């Protein structure tokens, strides 16, 4: 039997259910990647994300070549392209790992139906999550809306039946006839994107190495370090999870092993980190069970203030936020980190998102789109779920609003201002006393610090206290405790 393995968000060989099944069942396999031309043309994702994906594909291509198989690539509309490729290569079966985004579900349904009409077998597998939405349900059978309840049930399931990690399969040698017909692989440039310097190494080997680095080091102080953007306190594995160079299964098993070996790592550090992986699964299940969140709020909340109307004022505020020129150092550092590197620390993502929605009173979907265009780990479920959490439109049942004070957040989580100084160079010489509120710096200090407020660094574009009060007055709920 000849099988086509369609790689999508699973750019790896180890622990890959679709690849393993195809290798078990077929005498010959053809691995395929389809560049989704309409999606690439839409620029929903930016250069950082596309560059990282190309790096991961390069790594996968080399790993497959070492095993005697060529990764075939095609460009086009995915349904048509997979159908045509399956026909051209006369494969008997097509294998892929499932994706839970509404557009992907629709694409896969159409592909499956049409392949079946051609008389080909289709086999799909759970891979992107440890548990699919239907596997983690409450007593009523309904999907969970509260993270804490979901997390408890998730761990009950894990303890009952933790899915094993699959070893890398022996790939039946295909020496496929496709080699000669394959043009050179696309580059960022030929795809219409900018080449971006990578601060995180792409690919499966790099993902495994990063996990080991994290488990030997930062996990030992995760509880205290994860909120400090100036420190390397988190794993930075989100781009790898985005493109499936490693699985959550592998990561949870490895973290539990680290704990069981004893040593100095604490249960609190390991479980707090693993619970972040469960947050990821939670948002995947929200998107899967309530696909309408991709288009708007989870639930209409009439008490929320309406966003500022379209017009030059809205555009001015949005541009300042995007460029990191709001006059609030922590927000500006975050947005500049995002623009320069395609990544932003989670604590700062929350502060920047809250600032856009609550202080500037702009619609959260503009922020969601902008993050998606910039992030190297841009992922619909995680991005949308977190934006809705920050905008108070999501699944969590909290009454009232969450409004972050950007100055207090900066003082608490970047007390020495190291993070701010790294990404906002015009503040690099500002003394720590003023680093969180440089606009309050006396004139002579501004001269000494070579940072004239309103000239070298902007005045705050809104007054937080006033903006917060306006938001509360316009809304009809009480502020959350
Ligand atoms: P670690 O602290 O090492 O955590 C391990 C893993 O857990 C992460 O790699 C990630 O997969 C998962 N995780 C951690 N926090 C969250 C969370 N709050 N929600 C969901 N999963 C989480 N994450 C994305 O992967 N893609 C996005 O597009 C994205 N957009 C976001 C937008 C906003 C407004 C906010 C507040 C958060 C967003 N996040 C997103 C979640 C989070 O910021 C990143 O997952 C995290 O910063 C990645 O860093 P890390 O890998 O070092 O995390």
Short mmCIF file of C-alpha atoms and ligand atoms in Angstrom, two decimals:
data_model
loop_
_atom_site.label_atom_id
_atom_site.label_comp_id
_atom_site.label_asym_id
_atom_site.label_seq_id
_atom_site.Cartn_x
_atom_site.Cartn_y
_atom_site.Cartn_z
CA UNK A 1 0.00 0.00 0.00
CA UNK A 2 1.22 3.51 -0.79
CA UNK A 3 0.41 6.21 1.76
CA UNK A 4 0.54 9.99 1.65
CA UNK A 5 1.39 11.62 5.00
CA UNK A 6 0.16 15.21 5.02
CA UNK A 7 2.30 17.22 7.49
CA UNK A 8 0.65 20.39 8.83
CA UNK A 9 1.20 21.49 12.45
CA UNK A 10 3.25 18.42 13.33
CA UNK A 11 6.67 19.10 11.81
CA UNK A 12 8.52 16.23 13.46
CA UNK A 13 9.28 12.54 13.24
CA UNK A 14 9.20 11.45 16.89
CA UNK A 15 5.87 10.88 18.60
CA UNK A 16 3.91 11.56 15.41
CA UNK A 17 0.78 9.35 15.30
CA UNK A 18 -0.07 9.92 11.62
CA UNK A 19 3.47 9.21 10.47
CA UNK A 20 3.81 6.17 12.74
CA UNK A 21 0.53 4.66 11.51
CA UNK A 22 1.45 5.23 7.86
CA UNK A 23 4.87 3.63 8.39
CA UNK A 24 3.24 0.63 10.05
CA UNK A 25 0.57 0.14 7.41
CA UNK A 26 2.21 1.09 4.13
CA UNK A 27 5.00 -0.38 2.07
CA UNK A 28 5.84 3.02 0.72
CA UNK A 29 5.12 6.49 2.09
CA UNK A 30 5.24 9.95 0.56
CA UNK A 31 5.48 12.82 3.07
CA UNK A 32 3.81 16.01 1.84
CA UNK A 33 3.67 19.64 2.95
CA UNK A 34 1.27 22.05 1.25
CA UNK A 35 1.95 25.78 1.37
CA UNK A 36 -1.55 27.21 1.77
CA UNK A 37 -1.38 29.88 -0.90
CA UNK A 38 -4.58 31.81 0.03
CA UNK A 39 -3.54 31.85 3.70
CA UNK A 40 -0.02 33.03 2.89
CA UNK A 41 -1.42 35.72 0.60
CA UNK A 42 -3.71 36.98 3.39
CA UNK A 43 -0.71 37.72 5.67
CA UNK A 44 -2.70 36.70 8.76
CA UNK A 45 0.65 35.52 10.09
CA UNK A 46 3.78 37.60 9.84
CA UNK A 47 7.37 37.11 8.82
CA UNK A 48 8.49 35.79 12.24
CA UNK A 49 5.95 32.98 12.18
CA UNK A 50 6.50 32.08 8.52
CA UNK A 51 10.30 32.21 8.98
CA UNK A 52 10.12 29.85 11.95
CA UNK A 53 7.88 27.48 9.98
CA UNK A 54 10.37 27.44 7.08
CA UNK A 55 13.16 26.60 9.53
CA UNK A 56 11.12 23.73 10.98
CA UNK A 57 10.36 22.43 7.47
CA UNK A 58 14.04 22.55 6.63
CA UNK A 59 14.83 20.46 9.69
CA UNK A 60 12.06 17.96 8.90
CA UNK A 61 13.21 17.72 5.29
CA UNK A 62 16.75 16.84 6.41
CA UNK A 63 15.56 14.30 8.99
CA UNK A 64 13.43 12.58 6.36
CA UNK A 65 16.24 12.68 3.80
CA UNK A 66 18.57 10.97 6.30
CA UNK A 67 15.98 8.19 6.39
CA UNK A 68 15.88 7.95 2.61
CA UNK A 69 12.64 9.84 1.95
CA UNK A 70 12.04 13.20 0.31
CA UNK A 71 9.56 15.65 1.75
CA UNK A 72 7.39 16.66 -1.17
CA UNK A 73 6.06 20.22 -1.25
CA UNK A 74 3.26 21.79 -3.18
CA UNK A 75 1.78 25.27 -3.26
CA UNK A 76 -1.92 26.03 -3.69
CA UNK A 77 -5.38 25.76 -2.23
CA UNK A 78 -4.96 22.83 0.20
CA UNK A 79 -8.06 20.72 -0.63
CA UNK A 80 -7.43 20.79 -4.37
CA UNK A 81 -3.70 20.33 -3.91
CA UNK A 82 -3.97 17.26 -1.67
CA UNK A 83 -6.56 15.69 -3.99
CA UNK A 84 -4.41 16.29 -7.05
CA UNK A 85 -1.27 15.00 -5.36
CA UNK A 86 -3.03 11.87 -4.09
CA UNK A 87 -4.26 11.22 -7.63
CA UNK A 88 -0.93 11.96 -9.35
CA UNK A 89 0.94 9.66 -6.99
CA UNK A 90 -1.81 7.03 -7.01
CA UNK A 91 -1.72 6.65 -3.22
CA UNK A 92 -4.12 4.28 -1.53
CA UNK A 93 -4.42 6.14 1.75
CA UNK A 94 -3.88 9.62 3.17
CA UNK A 95 -2.82 10.18 6.80
CA UNK A 96 -2.88 13.35 8.86
CA UNK A 97 -3.05 14.64 12.44
CA UNK A 98 -6.16 16.60 13.35
CA UNK A 99 -6.37 20.40 13.69
CA UNK A 100 -9.17 22.11 15.67
CA UNK A 101 -9.41 25.54 14.07
CA UNK A 102 -12.81 26.06 12.39
CA UNK A 103 -11.29 26.72 8.95
CA UNK A 104 -9.02 23.68 9.27
CA UNK A 105 -11.94 21.46 10.30
CA UNK A 106 -13.86 22.60 7.25
CA UNK A 107 -10.82 22.08 4.98
CA UNK A 108 -10.23 18.60 6.37
CA UNK A 109 -13.90 17.61 6.07
CA UNK A 110 -13.92 18.59 2.39
CA UNK A 111 -10.62 16.84 1.74
CA UNK A 112 -11.77 13.68 3.47
CA UNK A 113 -15.08 13.58 1.57
CA UNK A 114 -13.44 14.09 -1.81
CA UNK A 115 -10.66 11.60 -1.16
CA UNK A 116 -13.31 9.05 -0.16
CA UNK A 117 -15.07 9.76 -3.47
CA UNK A 118 -11.80 8.96 -5.25
CA UNK A 119 -11.86 5.65 -3.38
CA UNK A 120 -8.94 6.47 -1.08
CA UNK A 121 -8.75 5.70 2.62
CA UNK A 122 -8.32 8.61 5.02
CA UNK A 123 -6.94 8.15 8.53
CA UNK A 124 -6.77 11.02 11.00
CA UNK A 125 -5.22 11.12 14.48
CA UNK A 126 -5.24 13.06 17.72
CA UNK A 127 -1.91 14.81 18.12
CA UNK A 128 -2.06 18.55 18.68
CA UNK A 129 -3.52 18.12 22.18
CA UNK A 130 -3.27 15.46 24.88
CA UNK A 131 -7.06 15.31 25.19
CA UNK A 132 -9.59 16.38 22.59
CA UNK A 133 -12.56 18.50 23.65
CA UNK A 134 -14.95 15.53 24.02
CA UNK A 135 -12.51 13.68 26.26
CA UNK A 136 -12.55 16.29 29.02
CA UNK A 137 -16.16 17.02 29.88
CA UNK A 138 -18.07 17.82 33.06
CA UNK A 139 -20.65 15.53 34.67
CA UNK A 140 -23.38 17.01 32.46
CA UNK A 141 -21.35 16.18 29.36
CA UNK A 142 -21.00 19.85 28.48
CA UNK A 143 -17.66 21.44 27.63
CA UNK A 144 -16.02 23.31 30.49
CA UNK A 145 -16.05 27.09 30.54
CA UNK A 146 -13.99 27.52 33.71
CA UNK A 147 -10.29 26.78 33.50
CA UNK A 148 -9.92 25.45 37.07
CA UNK A 149 -12.69 22.85 36.58
CA UNK A 150 -11.24 21.87 33.20
CA UNK A 151 -7.73 21.53 34.69
CA UNK A 152 -8.94 19.25 37.51
CA UNK A 153 -10.76 17.00 35.06
CA UNK A 154 -7.78 17.04 32.69
CA UNK A 155 -5.49 15.72 35.43
CA UNK A 156 -8.04 13.07 36.42
CA UNK A 157 -7.98 11.84 32.84
CA UNK A 158 -4.19 11.94 32.70
CA UNK A 159 -3.94 9.87 35.87
CA UNK A 160 -6.46 7.36 34.48
CA UNK A 161 -4.85 6.97 31.06
CA UNK A 162 -1.81 9.06 30.22
CA UNK A 163 -1.15 8.73 26.49
CA UNK A 164 2.26 7.21 25.74
CA UNK A 165 4.99 8.93 23.73
CA UNK A 166 5.61 7.17 20.40
CA UNK A 167 9.14 6.41 19.27
CA UNK A 168 10.32 7.57 15.86
CA UNK A 169 9.05 5.03 13.30
CA UNK A 170 11.16 3.10 10.83
CA UNK A 171 10.24 4.74 7.57
CA UNK A 172 9.67 2.37 4.68
CA UNK A 173 12.11 3.48 2.05
CA UNK A 174 10.24 5.17 -0.76
CA UNK A 175 13.02 6.56 -2.90
CA UNK A 176 10.09 8.39 -4.25
CA UNK A 177 9.80 9.32 -7.83
CA UNK A 178 8.87 12.84 -6.82
CA UNK A 179 12.44 14.08 -6.31
CA UNK A 180 13.09 15.12 -9.85
CA UNK A 181 9.79 16.97 -10.28
CA UNK A 182 10.32 19.10 -7.19
CA UNK A 183 11.44 22.71 -7.62
CA UNK A 184 13.69 24.41 -5.05
CA UNK A 185 12.06 24.98 -1.66
CA UNK A 186 10.42 28.39 -1.16
CA UNK A 187 12.17 31.00 0.96
CA UNK A 188 10.63 33.80 3.03
CA UNK A 189 11.40 36.10 0.14
CA UNK A 190 9.73 33.99 -2.55
CA UNK A 191 6.69 33.61 -0.28
CA UNK A 192 6.42 37.40 0.01
CA UNK A 193 7.75 37.71 3.60
CA UNK A 194 10.78 39.41 5.12
CA UNK A 195 13.67 37.26 6.31
CA UNK A 196 13.72 37.65 10.12
CA UNK A 197 16.75 36.83 12.29
CA UNK A 198 15.78 33.86 14.47
CA UNK A 199 16.47 34.09 18.20
CA UNK A 200 15.01 30.65 18.73
CA UNK A 201 16.28 27.69 16.79
CA UNK A 202 13.56 26.00 14.73
CA UNK A 203 13.08 22.26 14.26
CA UNK A 204 12.55 19.06 16.17
CA UNK A 205 16.11 18.64 17.49
CA UNK A 206 16.10 22.21 18.77
CA UNK A 207 12.73 21.68 20.49
CA UNK A 208 14.02 18.65 22.36
CA UNK A 209 17.21 20.48 23.33
CA UNK A 210 15.24 23.50 24.56
CA UNK A 211 13.03 21.25 26.68
CA UNK A 212 16.12 19.69 28.29
CA UNK A 213 17.62 23.14 28.92
CA UNK A 214 14.39 24.26 30.59
CA UNK A 215 14.02 21.14 32.74
CA UNK A 216 17.61 21.41 33.94
CA UNK A 217 17.42 25.14 34.66
CA UNK A 218 14.52 27.59 34.71
CA UNK A 219 11.85 25.11 35.84
CA UNK A 220 13.60 25.02 39.24
CA UNK A 221 12.43 28.59 39.86
CA UNK A 222 9.40 28.74 37.59
CA UNK A 223 6.90 29.99 40.20
CA UNK A 224 9.02 33.00 41.08
CA UNK A 225 10.64 33.53 37.67
CA UNK A 226 7.76 33.16 35.24
CA UNK A 227 6.38 36.65 35.84
CA UNK A 228 9.67 38.52 35.49
CA UNK A 229 10.19 39.59 31.88
CA UNK A 230 13.83 40.58 32.46
CA UNK A 231 14.69 36.96 33.28
CA UNK A 232 14.84 33.86 31.12
CA UNK A 233 12.27 32.27 33.43
CA UNK A 234 9.96 30.45 31.01
CA UNK A 235 10.54 27.73 28.43
CA UNK A 236 9.88 29.79 25.26
CA UNK A 237 8.55 26.59 23.73
CA UNK A 238 5.36 28.15 22.37
CA UNK A 239 6.69 28.47 18.78
CA UNK A 240 7.63 24.78 18.89
CA UNK A 241 4.17 23.81 20.14
CA UNK A 242 2.64 26.03 17.45
CA UNK A 243 4.33 24.03 14.69
CA UNK A 244 4.36 20.69 16.47
CA UNK A 245 8.12 20.14 16.55
CA UNK A 246 7.39 18.58 19.93
CA UNK A 247 4.18 17.40 21.61
CA UNK A 248 2.55 18.38 24.88
CA UNK A 249 2.54 14.63 25.72
CA UNK A 250 6.33 14.55 25.52
CA UNK A 251 6.63 17.70 27.61
CA UNK A 252 4.31 16.54 30.41
CA UNK A 253 5.98 13.11 30.60
CA UNK A 254 9.43 14.73 30.69
CA UNK A 255 8.40 17.20 33.43
CA UNK A 256 6.92 14.40 35.54
CA UNK A 257 10.11 12.39 35.11
CA UNK A 258 12.17 15.36 36.27
CA UNK A 259 9.99 15.49 39.38
CA UNK A 260 10.18 11.74 40.03
CA UNK A 261 13.99 11.81 39.85
CA UNK A 262 13.93 13.88 43.03
CA UNK A 263 16.69 16.43 43.30
CA UNK A 264 16.01 20.05 44.02
CA UNK A 265 13.04 20.69 41.76
CA UNK A 266 9.81 21.41 43.61
CA UNK A 267 6.37 20.02 42.93
CA UNK A 268 4.98 23.57 42.87
CA UNK A 269 7.39 24.66 40.13
CA UNK A 270 6.74 21.59 37.95
CA UNK A 271 2.96 21.60 38.37
CA UNK A 272 2.64 25.34 37.82
CA UNK A 273 4.44 24.90 34.51
CA UNK A 274 2.44 21.83 33.47
CA UNK A 275 -0.74 23.75 34.29
CA UNK A 276 0.32 26.31 31.68
CA UNK A 277 0.31 23.48 29.16
CA UNK A 278 -3.20 22.69 30.37
CA UNK A 279 -4.16 26.36 29.75
CA UNK A 280 -3.09 25.79 26.17
CA UNK A 281 -5.31 22.70 25.95
CA UNK A 282 -8.15 24.60 27.63
CA UNK A 283 -8.16 27.26 24.91
CA UNK A 284 -7.92 24.56 22.24
CA UNK A 285 -11.06 22.95 23.68
CA UNK A 286 -12.82 26.34 23.89
CA UNK A 287 -12.16 26.91 20.18
CA UNK A 288 -13.16 23.38 19.32
CA UNK A 289 -16.37 23.37 21.39
CA UNK A 290 -17.36 27.01 20.75
CA UNK A 291 -15.98 27.83 17.28
CA UNK A 292 -17.92 31.12 17.18
CA UNK A 293 -15.20 32.64 19.44
CA UNK A 294 -13.02 32.95 16.34
CA UNK A 295 -15.46 35.56 15.03
CA UNK A 296 -16.44 37.45 18.17
CA UNK A 297 -17.04 37.40 21.92
CA UNK A 298 -17.75 34.09 23.61
CA UNK A 299 -20.85 35.63 25.17
CA UNK A 300 -22.35 39.07 24.54
CA UNK A 301 -21.81 41.07 27.72
CA UNK A 302 -24.07 44.12 27.54
CA UNK A 303 -22.35 45.80 30.52
CA UNK A 304 -19.05 46.25 28.68
CA UNK A 305 -18.26 49.75 27.38
CA UNK A 306 -18.40 50.05 23.59
CA UNK A 307 -15.01 50.54 21.95
CA UNK A 308 -14.03 54.00 20.73
CA UNK A 309 -15.59 54.75 17.32
CA UNK A 310 -13.55 54.61 14.10
CA UNK A 311 -11.77 57.85 13.22
CA UNK A 312 -8.44 59.68 13.40
CA UNK A 313 -8.28 59.56 17.24
CA UNK A 314 -8.78 55.80 17.27
CA UNK A 315 -6.15 55.40 14.55
CA UNK A 316 -3.66 57.60 16.40
CA UNK A 317 -4.00 55.63 19.63
CA UNK A 318 -3.81 52.28 17.85
CA UNK A 319 -0.67 53.32 15.94
CA UNK A 320 1.02 54.48 19.17
CA UNK A 321 0.21 51.14 20.83
CA UNK A 322 1.49 49.13 17.83
CA UNK A 323 4.73 51.12 17.68
CA UNK A 324 5.36 51.02 21.43
CA UNK A 325 5.01 54.78 21.85
CA UNK A 326 2.30 55.04 24.52
CA UNK A 327 4.45 56.70 27.20
CA UNK A 328 3.92 53.64 29.47
CA UNK A 329 7.33 51.94 29.58
CA UNK A 330 6.20 48.36 30.19
CA UNK A 331 3.64 48.50 27.38
CA UNK A 332 6.17 50.10 25.03
CA UNK A 333 8.89 47.59 25.91
CA UNK A 334 6.46 44.73 25.24
CA UNK A 335 5.28 46.06 21.91
CA UNK A 336 8.84 46.75 20.77
CA UNK A 337 9.94 43.28 21.87
CA UNK A 338 7.05 41.92 19.80
CA UNK A 339 7.90 44.02 16.74
CA UNK A 340 11.62 43.20 16.91
CA UNK A 341 11.57 39.53 17.87
CA UNK A 342 8.05 38.17 17.25
CA UNK A 343 7.73 37.27 20.92
CA UNK A 344 6.52 38.94 24.07
CA UNK A 345 6.63 37.76 27.67
CA UNK A 346 3.26 36.47 28.90
CA UNK A 347 2.93 38.95 31.79
CA UNK A 348 3.61 41.81 29.38
CA UNK A 349 1.16 40.40 26.81
CA UNK A 350 -1.53 40.67 29.50
CA UNK A 351 -0.57 44.23 30.44
CA UNK A 352 -0.36 45.38 26.79
CA UNK A 353 -3.71 43.76 25.95
CA UNK A 354 -5.44 45.26 28.99
CA UNK A 355 -4.01 48.67 28.10
CA UNK A 356 -5.37 48.50 24.55
CA UNK A 357 -8.86 47.47 25.63
CA UNK A 358 -9.35 49.22 28.97
CA UNK A 359 -7.12 52.32 28.84
CA UNK A 360 -7.32 53.14 25.15
CA UNK A 361 -10.82 51.67 24.79
CA UNK A 362 -10.05 50.09 21.41
CA UNK A 363 -11.66 46.90 20.15
CA UNK A 364 -9.82 43.78 21.28
CA UNK A 365 -10.02 42.20 17.84
CA UNK A 366 -7.64 44.82 16.41
CA UNK A 367 -5.14 43.80 19.10
CA UNK A 368 -5.74 40.12 18.46
CA UNK A 369 -5.07 40.62 14.73
CA UNK A 370 -1.94 42.67 15.36
CA UNK A 371 -0.53 40.04 17.72
CA UNK A 372 -1.25 37.34 15.18
CA UNK A 373 0.59 39.28 12.46
CA UNK A 374 3.67 39.69 14.67
CA UNK A 375 3.93 36.63 16.91
CA UNK A 376 6.26 33.78 16.09
CA UNK A 377 3.91 31.55 18.15
CA UNK A 378 0.70 33.08 16.70
CA UNK A 379 -2.01 30.51 17.35
CA UNK A 380 -5.72 31.16 16.92
CA UNK A 381 -6.87 29.25 20.03
CA UNK A 382 -4.29 30.67 22.47
CA UNK A 383 -4.34 34.18 21.05
CA UNK A 384 -8.10 34.48 20.86
CA UNK A 385 -8.64 32.83 24.27
CA UNK A 386 -6.16 35.16 25.96
CA UNK A 387 -7.44 38.28 24.24
CA UNK A 388 -10.99 37.43 25.28
CA UNK A 389 -9.73 36.82 28.83
CA UNK A 390 -8.06 40.24 28.87
CA UNK A 391 -11.08 41.94 27.28
CA UNK A 392 -13.51 40.28 29.75
CA UNK A 393 -15.49 38.77 26.87
CA UNK A 394 -14.31 35.18 27.27
CA UNK A 395 -15.46 32.01 28.96
CA UNK A 396 -14.31 32.76 32.49
CA UNK A 397 -17.12 33.64 34.82
CA UNK A 398 -15.45 36.57 36.59
CA UNK A 399 -17.88 39.37 37.32
CA UNK A 400 -16.67 42.88 36.56
CA UNK A 401 -13.47 43.91 34.84
CA UNK A 402 -9.81 43.12 35.08
CA UNK A 403 -7.92 46.40 34.63
CA UNK A 404 -4.14 46.25 34.94
CA UNK A 405 -2.33 49.32 36.18
CA UNK A 406 0.68 49.46 33.81
CA UNK A 407 2.83 51.44 36.23
CA UNK A 408 2.24 49.10 39.18
CA UNK A 409 2.73 46.04 36.97
CA UNK A 410 6.04 47.45 35.79
CA UNK A 411 7.21 48.25 39.34
CA UNK A 412 6.19 44.81 40.58
CA UNK A 413 7.48 42.60 37.79
CA UNK A 414 10.38 44.63 36.38
CA UNK A 415 11.50 46.38 39.59
CA UNK A 416 14.94 47.39 38.34
CA UNK A 417 13.63 48.29 34.89
CA UNK A 418 16.02 45.88 33.13
CA UNK A 419 13.38 44.72 30.66
CA UNK A 420 12.18 48.24 29.92
CA UNK A 421 15.73 49.48 29.32
CA UNK A 422 16.48 46.55 27.00
CA UNK A 423 13.65 47.33 24.61
CA UNK A 424 13.21 51.10 25.05
CA UNK A 425 16.75 52.42 24.53
CA UNK A 426 15.77 56.06 25.06
CA UNK A 427 15.01 55.09 28.69
CA UNK A 428 18.31 53.25 29.16
CA UNK A 429 19.87 55.95 31.33
CA UNK A 430 16.77 56.83 33.31
CA UNK A 431 17.32 56.15 37.04
CA UNK A 432 15.31 53.27 38.53
CA UNK A 433 13.34 55.77 40.62
CA UNK A 434 11.69 57.13 37.44
CA UNK A 435 11.85 54.14 35.12
CA UNK A 436 8.20 53.15 35.58
CA UNK A 437 6.89 56.73 35.33
CA UNK A 438 9.46 58.70 33.35
CA UNK A 439 6.96 61.52 32.71
CA UNK A 440 7.29 62.47 36.40
CA UNK A 441 11.05 62.92 36.08
CA UNK A 442 12.17 66.50 36.86
CA UNK A 443 13.55 68.47 33.90
CA UNK A 444 17.17 68.41 35.12
CA UNK A 445 16.99 64.60 35.56
CA UNK A 446 15.65 64.32 32.01
CA UNK A 447 18.67 66.19 30.71
CA UNK A 448 21.05 64.02 32.75
CA UNK A 449 19.32 60.84 31.54
CA UNK A 450 19.30 62.14 27.92
CA UNK A 451 15.60 61.52 27.81
CA UNK A 452 13.44 64.58 27.29
CA UNK A 453 9.82 63.64 27.84
CA UNK A 454 7.68 64.64 24.87
CA UNK A 455 10.79 64.77 22.64
CA UNK A 456 12.92 61.63 23.13
CA UNK A 457 10.19 59.57 24.79
CA UNK A 458 6.44 60.28 24.55
CA UNK A 459 4.23 61.74 27.25
CA UNK A 460 1.63 59.15 28.37
CA UNK A 461 -1.04 59.08 25.63
CA UNK A 462 -3.75 58.70 28.25
CA UNK A 463 -3.86 59.17 32.00
CA UNK A 464 -4.34 55.67 33.43
CA UNK A 465 -6.40 56.74 36.43
CA UNK A 466 -8.72 58.85 34.34
CA UNK A 467 -8.98 56.22 31.56
CA UNK A 468 -9.81 53.54 34.13
CA UNK A 469 -12.53 55.68 35.67
CA UNK A 470 -14.01 56.48 32.26
CA UNK A 471 -14.05 52.79 31.40
CA UNK A 472 -15.86 51.99 34.65
CA UNK A 473 -18.32 54.85 34.22
CA UNK A 474 -19.11 53.80 30.66
CA UNK A 475 -19.63 50.21 31.73
CA UNK A 476 -22.32 48.97 34.00
CA UNK A 477 -20.41 46.54 36.16
CA UNK A 478 -18.22 46.85 39.20
CA UNK A 479 -14.46 46.50 39.02
CA UNK A 480 -13.22 43.04 39.96
CA UNK A 481 -11.63 42.80 43.41
P1 LIG B 1 5.85 28.80 29.46
O1 LIG B 1 5.60 29.67 30.63
O2 LIG B 1 7.10 28.04 29.41
O3 LIG B 1 4.59 27.80 29.35
C1 LIG B 1 4.67 26.56 28.64
C2 LIG B 1 3.63 26.52 27.55
O4 LIG B 1 2.33 26.62 28.10
C3 LIG B 1 3.72 27.64 26.54
O5 LIG B 1 4.72 27.37 25.56
C4 LIG B 1 2.32 27.65 25.97
O6 LIG B 1 2.15 26.66 24.98
C5 LIG B 1 1.48 27.29 27.18
N1 LIG B 1 0.95 28.51 27.79
C6 LIG B 1 1.53 29.28 28.73
N2 LIG B 1 0.71 30.30 29.08
C7 LIG B 1 -0.39 30.17 28.33
C8 LIG B 1 -1.60 30.90 28.21
N3 LIG B 1 -1.85 31.99 28.95
N4 LIG B 1 -2.51 30.50 27.31
C9 LIG B 1 -2.30 29.40 26.56
N5 LIG B 1 -1.18 28.66 26.62
C10 LIG B 1 -0.25 29.04 27.50
N6 LIG B 1 0.38 31.74 23.32
C11 LIG B 1 0.59 31.15 22.15
O7 LIG B 1 1.14 30.05 22.10
N7 LIG B 1 0.18 31.74 20.97
C12 LIG B 1 -0.45 32.96 20.96
O8 LIG B 1 -0.82 33.46 19.88
C13 LIG B 1 -0.65 33.62 22.20
N8 LIG B 1 -1.24 34.85 22.26
C14 LIG B 1 -1.43 35.45 23.49
C15 LIG B 1 -2.07 36.70 23.53
C16 LIG B 1 -2.26 37.34 24.75
C17 LIG B 1 -2.99 38.68 24.82
C18 LIG B 1 -1.81 36.72 25.94
C19 LIG B 1 -2.03 37.39 27.28
C20 LIG B 1 -1.20 35.48 25.90
C21 LIG B 1 -1.01 34.83 24.68
N9 LIG B 1 -0.40 33.56 24.61
C22 LIG B 1 -0.22 32.95 23.39
C23 LIG B 1 -0.09 32.80 25.84
C24 LIG B 1 1.31 32.99 26.42
O9 LIG B 1 1.66 34.32 26.47
C25 LIG B 1 2.39 32.22 25.64
O10 LIG B 1 1.98 30.91 25.40
C26 LIG B 1 3.67 32.19 26.48
O11 LIG B 1 4.12 33.49 26.70
C27 LIG B 1 4.71 31.38 25.77
O12 LIG B 1 5.93 31.46 26.46
P2 LIG B 1 6.63 30.15 27.00
O13 LIG B 1 6.62 29.12 25.94
O14 LIG B 1 7.93 30.57 27.56
O15 LIG B 1 5.63 29.73 28.17
#
